[in-house]
Amino acid sequence: MARTRKKLGEILLSWGLLNANGLADGLEYATQHGKRIGEALVELELVSEEDVCKALATQFGFEYVELDKVVDQKNLDLIPTELIRKHQILPIGNEDGRLKIAITDPLDLETLDLLRFRLNTEITPTLAPPSRVKRFIDTFINTDSDELSKTMASIDQEAPEDQLPDELKGVDDSADDAPIVRLVGLVIGEAVRNRASDIHIEPMTNRVRVRYRVDGVCHLRDDIPKEMQAAITTRFKIISGMDIAEKRLPQDGRIKMQFGKQKIDFRVSALPSYHGESIVLRILRPESAQVGIEALGFEEDNNEIFQRVIRRPNGIFLVTGPTGSGKTTTLYSALQALNRPDKKIITAEDPVEYNFTGMNQCQVREEIGLSFSNILRAMLRQAPNIILVGEIRDKEVADVAIQAALTGHLVFSTLHTNDAPSAITRLIDMGVKPFLVASSIQAIMAQRLIRIICPDCAEPDPKPSKFLIKLLGITPEEAAGAKFTKGKGCKRCSGAGYRGRRGIFEMLVMNNELRDLAMHRASITKLRKAAIASGMRNLLSDGKLKVLRGITTLDEIARIAKAEGVIDEDVDLDQTDE
């Protein structure tokens, strides 16, 4: 059975520090003033701040520390001063390679995540009363200067030339916007060096949040003062070619920058939101789309099927999955393998993210009538062997793609569905006739991206979670021969324990039974059962194989599986290890 965490009031009651009437008064005060129960009890002087902190430590399994006994001034250098002031934390020391710090809020997971990312180390948090932490900071650290002035001063310092992209070097320091120019350049440069795929500049009520997405997971980098929001937004819009006067409508732009010998494109999106314009930069590295089929993460059997399907003379091959699941990379890898002088390849994309030698790539431009369907019709007059349609969005595009497949062309495309069998019903729901779906589709592949364990800090997992083993359907026999592994966290992976991603796949190859089911508009359940009976391995099972071989962790596959709803219904998600 799942263990229920005791409430703060219950702990204080059990310790005899509070009675039922006092708890009722505290709850009423907390509700009226929008405060947490601990804060309410302290303000009503029903319990001390130290008692509340000790109860919180017990509630969340943290160690409570007496700062007078553990804080050493020489350890304050372990964390940058601005982080200590900003987040009200105190470094205590290093234990077994982990940084031990005192915090005041056990629920502030965002700060802990930021510290792991900034400091490139694992952290052991302990709890201390907020007033005592503040007193130590006031005693040992100068807090007289205004925080905004310090931020501006740090921006205005000279950055090493090799940290800035070429386009942002040599900025005139006398210019009024030089600090902003430098800040934007440093944010972009750091994101590229940290292998981020996206940069998120997000306006909040009283700050501007900066986050990087690394290996599919967002990491908080820092906050920018609200006063700098307009200048930061304007700078991003200028270098990406957007209209700086337009703040009411979404805009798209593009940046090209040189980092050393590497040319990198950034696709920029500006979206008006409640607190200002949100800016997102998608980092497009040329090597990301040229990883090769062997690096995608196929198991041997799926690789053989994939190689066989992409070399068929005609038909449709669909890759499905949500945004960011690697569909485009998979299809580009297939096209690269087929890109030979005797083959003509034409693509219709929105937008064209990567340029490839030997392919004819067409950019969709809806504003002038150059739609997917119009490009597809024109393609057929160009006598191609292979066609890539960026996405099948509606019946019109689907009909033209199917006609191309039925007239001797090999068509690659993507579709947004959760799994492979759902693609069949999705096309029929669009209005495509079932017999056309059944006759034109050769194979459908669903995929997701999972983080793989950092090779530099990988180590055996001596106590893998029994709950997660059960959750993923790993039998005792499989567990006995498995290489359960985890990442300890190191500088190379910024303490995450993961570095890089691979795909997990669900490969459905059409056969007579599946075509017959499609013709008769069978349900997804029947299609899925028939596909599994014919040899399809679902996403969870494919991920399980990578866990057993020590490529990724139980937690990572469980995270993906739970998010996609592919966990067996009879498994209790609230269960925890005893």
mmCIF file of C-alpha atoms in Angstrom, residues 147-299:
data_model
loop_
_atom_site.group_PDB
_atom_site.id
_atom_site.type_symbol
_atom_site.label_atom_id
_atom_site.label_comp_id
_atom_site.label_asym_id
_atom_site.label_seq_id
_atom_site.Cartn_x
_atom_site.Cartn_y
_atom_site.Cartn_z
ATOM 1 C CA GLU A 147 20.302 43.501 -6.808
ATOM 2 C CA LEU A 148 19.466 45.112 -10.127
ATOM 3 C CA SER A 149 22.685 47.154 -10.033
ATOM 4 C CA LYS A 150 24.686 44.005 -9.382
ATOM 5 C CA THR A 151 22.976 42.248 -12.281
ATOM 6 C CA MET A 152 23.681 45.132 -14.611
ATOM 7 C CA ALA A 153 27.268 45.332 -13.386
ATOM 8 C CA SER A 154 27.796 41.631 -14.071
ATOM 9 C CA ILE A 155 26.330 42.051 -17.554
ATOM 10 C CA ASP A 156 28.543 45.057 -18.210
ATOM 11 C CA GLN A 157 31.748 43.171 -17.439
ATOM 12 C CA GLU A 158 33.863 42.230 -20.423
ATOM 13 C CA ALA A 159 33.082 38.722 -21.602
ATOM 14 C CA PRO A 160 35.919 36.634 -23.060
ATOM 15 C CA GLU A 161 35.844 36.932 -26.832
ATOM 16 C CA ASP A 162 35.690 33.170 -27.330
ATOM 17 C CA GLN A 163 32.398 33.000 -25.409
ATOM 18 C CA LEU A 164 30.556 35.251 -27.843
ATOM 19 C CA PRO A 165 29.426 34.278 -31.336
ATOM 20 C CA ASP A 166 31.225 36.111 -34.126
ATOM 21 C CA GLU A 167 28.197 38.305 -34.893
ATOM 22 C CA LEU A 168 28.232 39.708 -31.347
ATOM 23 C CA LYS A 169 31.973 40.354 -30.951
ATOM 24 C CA GLY A 170 33.500 43.810 -30.996
ATOM 25 C CA VAL A 171 30.407 45.626 -29.751
ATOM 26 C CA ASP A 172 31.005 49.301 -29.027
ATOM 27 C CA ASP A 173 30.993 49.535 -25.216
ATOM 28 C CA SER A 174 29.849 53.131 -25.415
ATOM 29 C CA ALA A 175 26.560 52.108 -26.970
ATOM 30 C CA ASP A 176 23.562 52.396 -24.661
ATOM 31 C CA ASP A 177 22.449 48.836 -25.390
ATOM 32 C CA ALA A 178 25.908 47.212 -25.119
ATOM 33 C CA PRO A 179 25.067 45.369 -21.840
ATOM 34 C CA ILE A 180 21.896 43.942 -23.410
ATOM 35 C CA VAL A 181 23.789 42.902 -26.549
ATOM 36 C CA ARG A 182 26.375 41.172 -24.394
ATOM 37 C CA LEU A 183 23.754 39.457 -22.221
ATOM 38 C CA VAL A 184 21.883 38.079 -25.252
ATOM 39 C CA GLY A 185 25.145 36.839 -26.754
ATOM 40 C CA LEU A 186 26.156 35.092 -23.525
ATOM 41 C CA VAL A 187 22.747 33.422 -23.145
ATOM 42 C CA ILE A 188 22.886 32.084 -26.703
ATOM 43 C CA GLY A 189 26.522 31.015 -26.395
ATOM 44 C CA GLU A 190 25.990 29.169 -23.102
ATOM 45 C CA ALA A 191 22.937 27.350 -24.462
ATOM 46 C CA VAL A 192 24.923 26.141 -27.486
ATOM 47 C CA ARG A 193 27.805 24.951 -25.309
ATOM 48 C CA ASN A 194 25.401 23.101 -22.991
ATOM 49 C CA ARG A 195 23.833 21.170 -25.927
ATOM 50 C CA ALA A 196 20.460 22.869 -25.433
ATOM 51 C CA SER A 197 17.834 22.395 -28.128
ATOM 52 C CA ASP A 198 15.741 25.416 -27.098
ATOM 53 C CA ILE A 199 16.116 28.695 -25.223
ATOM 54 C CA HIS A 200 12.984 29.979 -23.462
ATOM 55 C CA ILE A 201 12.697 33.657 -22.476
ATOM 56 C CA GLU A 202 9.475 33.803 -20.457
ATOM 57 C CA PRO A 203 8.024 36.988 -18.890
ATOM 58 C CA MET A 204 6.555 36.551 -15.413
ATOM 59 C CA THR A 205 4.833 38.991 -13.042
ATOM 60 C CA ASN A 206 8.030 40.449 -11.567
ATOM 61 C CA ARG A 207 10.855 38.761 -13.492
ATOM 62 C CA VAL A 208 11.868 37.254 -16.812
ATOM 63 C CA ARG A 209 12.661 33.554 -16.598
ATOM 64 C CA VAL A 210 15.411 32.001 -18.738
ATOM 65 C CA ARG A 211 15.316 28.244 -19.303
ATOM 66 C CA TYR A 212 17.295 25.851 -21.513
ATOM 67 C CA ARG A 213 15.897 22.583 -22.807
ATOM 68 C CA VAL A 214 18.621 19.929 -22.671
ATOM 69 C CA ASP A 215 17.869 16.358 -23.766
ATOM 70 C CA GLY A 216 14.169 17.168 -23.784
ATOM 71 C CA VAL A 217 14.018 18.484 -20.208
ATOM 72 C CA CYS A 218 13.771 22.176 -19.276
ATOM 73 C CA HIS A 219 16.369 23.516 -16.820
ATOM 74 C CA LEU A 220 15.995 26.878 -15.113
ATOM 75 C CA ARG A 221 19.065 29.005 -15.869
ATOM 76 C CA ASP A 222 18.333 32.279 -14.103
ATOM 77 C CA ASP A 223 15.977 35.203 -13.788
ATOM 78 C CA ILE A 224 16.445 38.575 -15.491
ATOM 79 C CA PRO A 225 15.099 41.730 -13.769
ATOM 80 C CA LYS A 226 11.693 42.776 -15.059
ATOM 81 C CA GLU A 227 13.067 46.226 -15.949
ATOM 82 C CA MET A 228 15.199 44.638 -18.677
ATOM 83 C CA GLN A 229 12.330 42.754 -20.336
ATOM 84 C CA ALA A 230 11.622 45.262 -23.111
ATOM 85 C CA ALA A 231 15.286 45.646 -24.031
ATOM 86 C CA ILE A 232 15.894 41.870 -24.099
ATOM 87 C CA THR A 233 12.810 41.238 -26.232
ATOM 88 C CA THR A 234 13.740 44.015 -28.655
ATOM 89 C CA ARG A 235 17.290 42.677 -29.031
ATOM 90 C CA PHE A 236 16.083 39.179 -29.899
ATOM 91 C CA LYS A 237 13.595 40.595 -32.415
ATOM 92 C CA ILE A 238 16.248 42.766 -34.084
ATOM 93 C CA ILE A 239 18.785 39.984 -34.648
ATOM 94 C CA SER A 240 16.063 37.579 -35.874
ATOM 95 C CA GLY A 241 14.592 40.046 -38.379
ATOM 96 C CA MET A 242 11.228 40.632 -36.708
ATOM 97 C CA ASP A 243 9.188 43.826 -36.588
ATOM 98 C CA ILE A 244 10.044 45.403 -33.224
ATOM 99 C CA ALA A 245 6.944 47.624 -33.357
ATOM 100 C CA GLU A 246 4.541 44.659 -33.597
ATOM 101 C CA LYS A 247 3.754 43.373 -30.126
ATOM 102 C CA ARG A 248 0.187 42.163 -30.551
ATOM 103 C CA LEU A 249 0.652 39.319 -33.057
ATOM 104 C CA PRO A 250 2.914 36.226 -33.092
ATOM 105 C CA GLN A 251 6.044 36.547 -35.224
ATOM 106 C CA ASP A 252 8.677 34.147 -36.544
ATOM 107 C CA GLY A 253 12.291 34.913 -37.343
ATOM 108 C CA ARG A 254 15.649 33.328 -37.980
ATOM 109 C CA ILE A 255 19.221 33.874 -36.811
ATOM 110 C CA LYS A 256 22.407 32.510 -38.354
ATOM 111 C CA MET A 257 25.530 32.525 -36.176
ATOM 112 C CA GLN A 258 29.065 31.191 -36.329
ATOM 113 C CA PHE A 259 30.396 29.422 -33.219
ATOM 114 C CA GLY A 260 34.030 28.596 -33.902
ATOM 115 C CA LYS A 261 33.965 26.527 -37.077
ATOM 116 C CA GLN A 262 30.305 25.616 -36.671
ATOM 117 C CA LYS A 263 27.431 27.479 -38.350
ATOM 118 C CA ILE A 264 24.217 27.246 -36.370
ATOM 119 C CA ASP A 265 20.707 28.404 -37.268
ATOM 120 C CA PHE A 266 18.159 29.545 -34.707
ATOM 121 C CA ARG A 267 14.450 29.504 -35.436
ATOM 122 C CA VAL A 268 12.887 32.239 -33.298
ATOM 123 C CA SER A 269 9.260 32.568 -32.225
ATOM 124 C CA ALA A 270 7.681 35.544 -30.436
ATOM 125 C CA LEU A 271 4.291 35.008 -28.812
ATOM 126 C CA PRO A 272 2.318 37.769 -27.033
ATOM 127 C CA SER A 273 1.372 36.645 -23.524
ATOM 128 C CA TYR A 274 -0.202 38.177 -20.426
ATOM 129 C CA HIS A 275 3.070 39.565 -19.013
ATOM 130 C CA GLY A 276 4.734 40.409 -22.334
ATOM 131 C CA GLU A 277 6.148 38.617 -25.354
ATOM 132 C CA SER A 278 7.519 35.116 -24.810
ATOM 133 C CA ILE A 279 10.577 34.358 -26.952
ATOM 134 C CA VAL A 280 11.675 30.825 -27.871
ATOM 135 C CA LEU A 281 14.791 30.017 -29.883
ATOM 136 C CA ARG A 282 15.004 26.547 -31.449
ATOM 137 C CA ILE A 283 18.685 25.679 -31.981
ATOM 138 C CA LEU A 284 19.178 23.902 -35.314
ATOM 139 C CA ARG A 285 22.533 22.137 -35.456
ATOM 140 C CA PRO A 286 23.420 20.659 -38.859
ATOM 141 C CA GLU A 287 24.788 17.471 -37.293
ATOM 142 C CA SER A 288 21.481 16.855 -35.479
ATOM 143 C CA ALA A 289 19.779 15.816 -38.715
ATOM 144 C CA GLN A 290 22.730 13.750 -39.956
ATOM 145 C CA VAL A 291 23.116 11.276 -37.132
ATOM 146 C CA GLY A 292 22.743 8.247 -39.407
ATOM 147 C CA ILE A 293 20.301 5.370 -39.094
ATOM 148 C CA GLU A 294 22.651 3.363 -36.874
ATOM 149 C CA ALA A 295 22.603 6.116 -34.206
ATOM 150 C CA LEU A 296 18.814 6.406 -33.963
ATOM 151 C CA GLY A 297 18.573 3.606 -31.404
ATOM 152 C CA PHE A 298 16.883 0.773 -33.317
ATOM 153 C CA GLU A 299 16.966 -2.750 -31.971
#
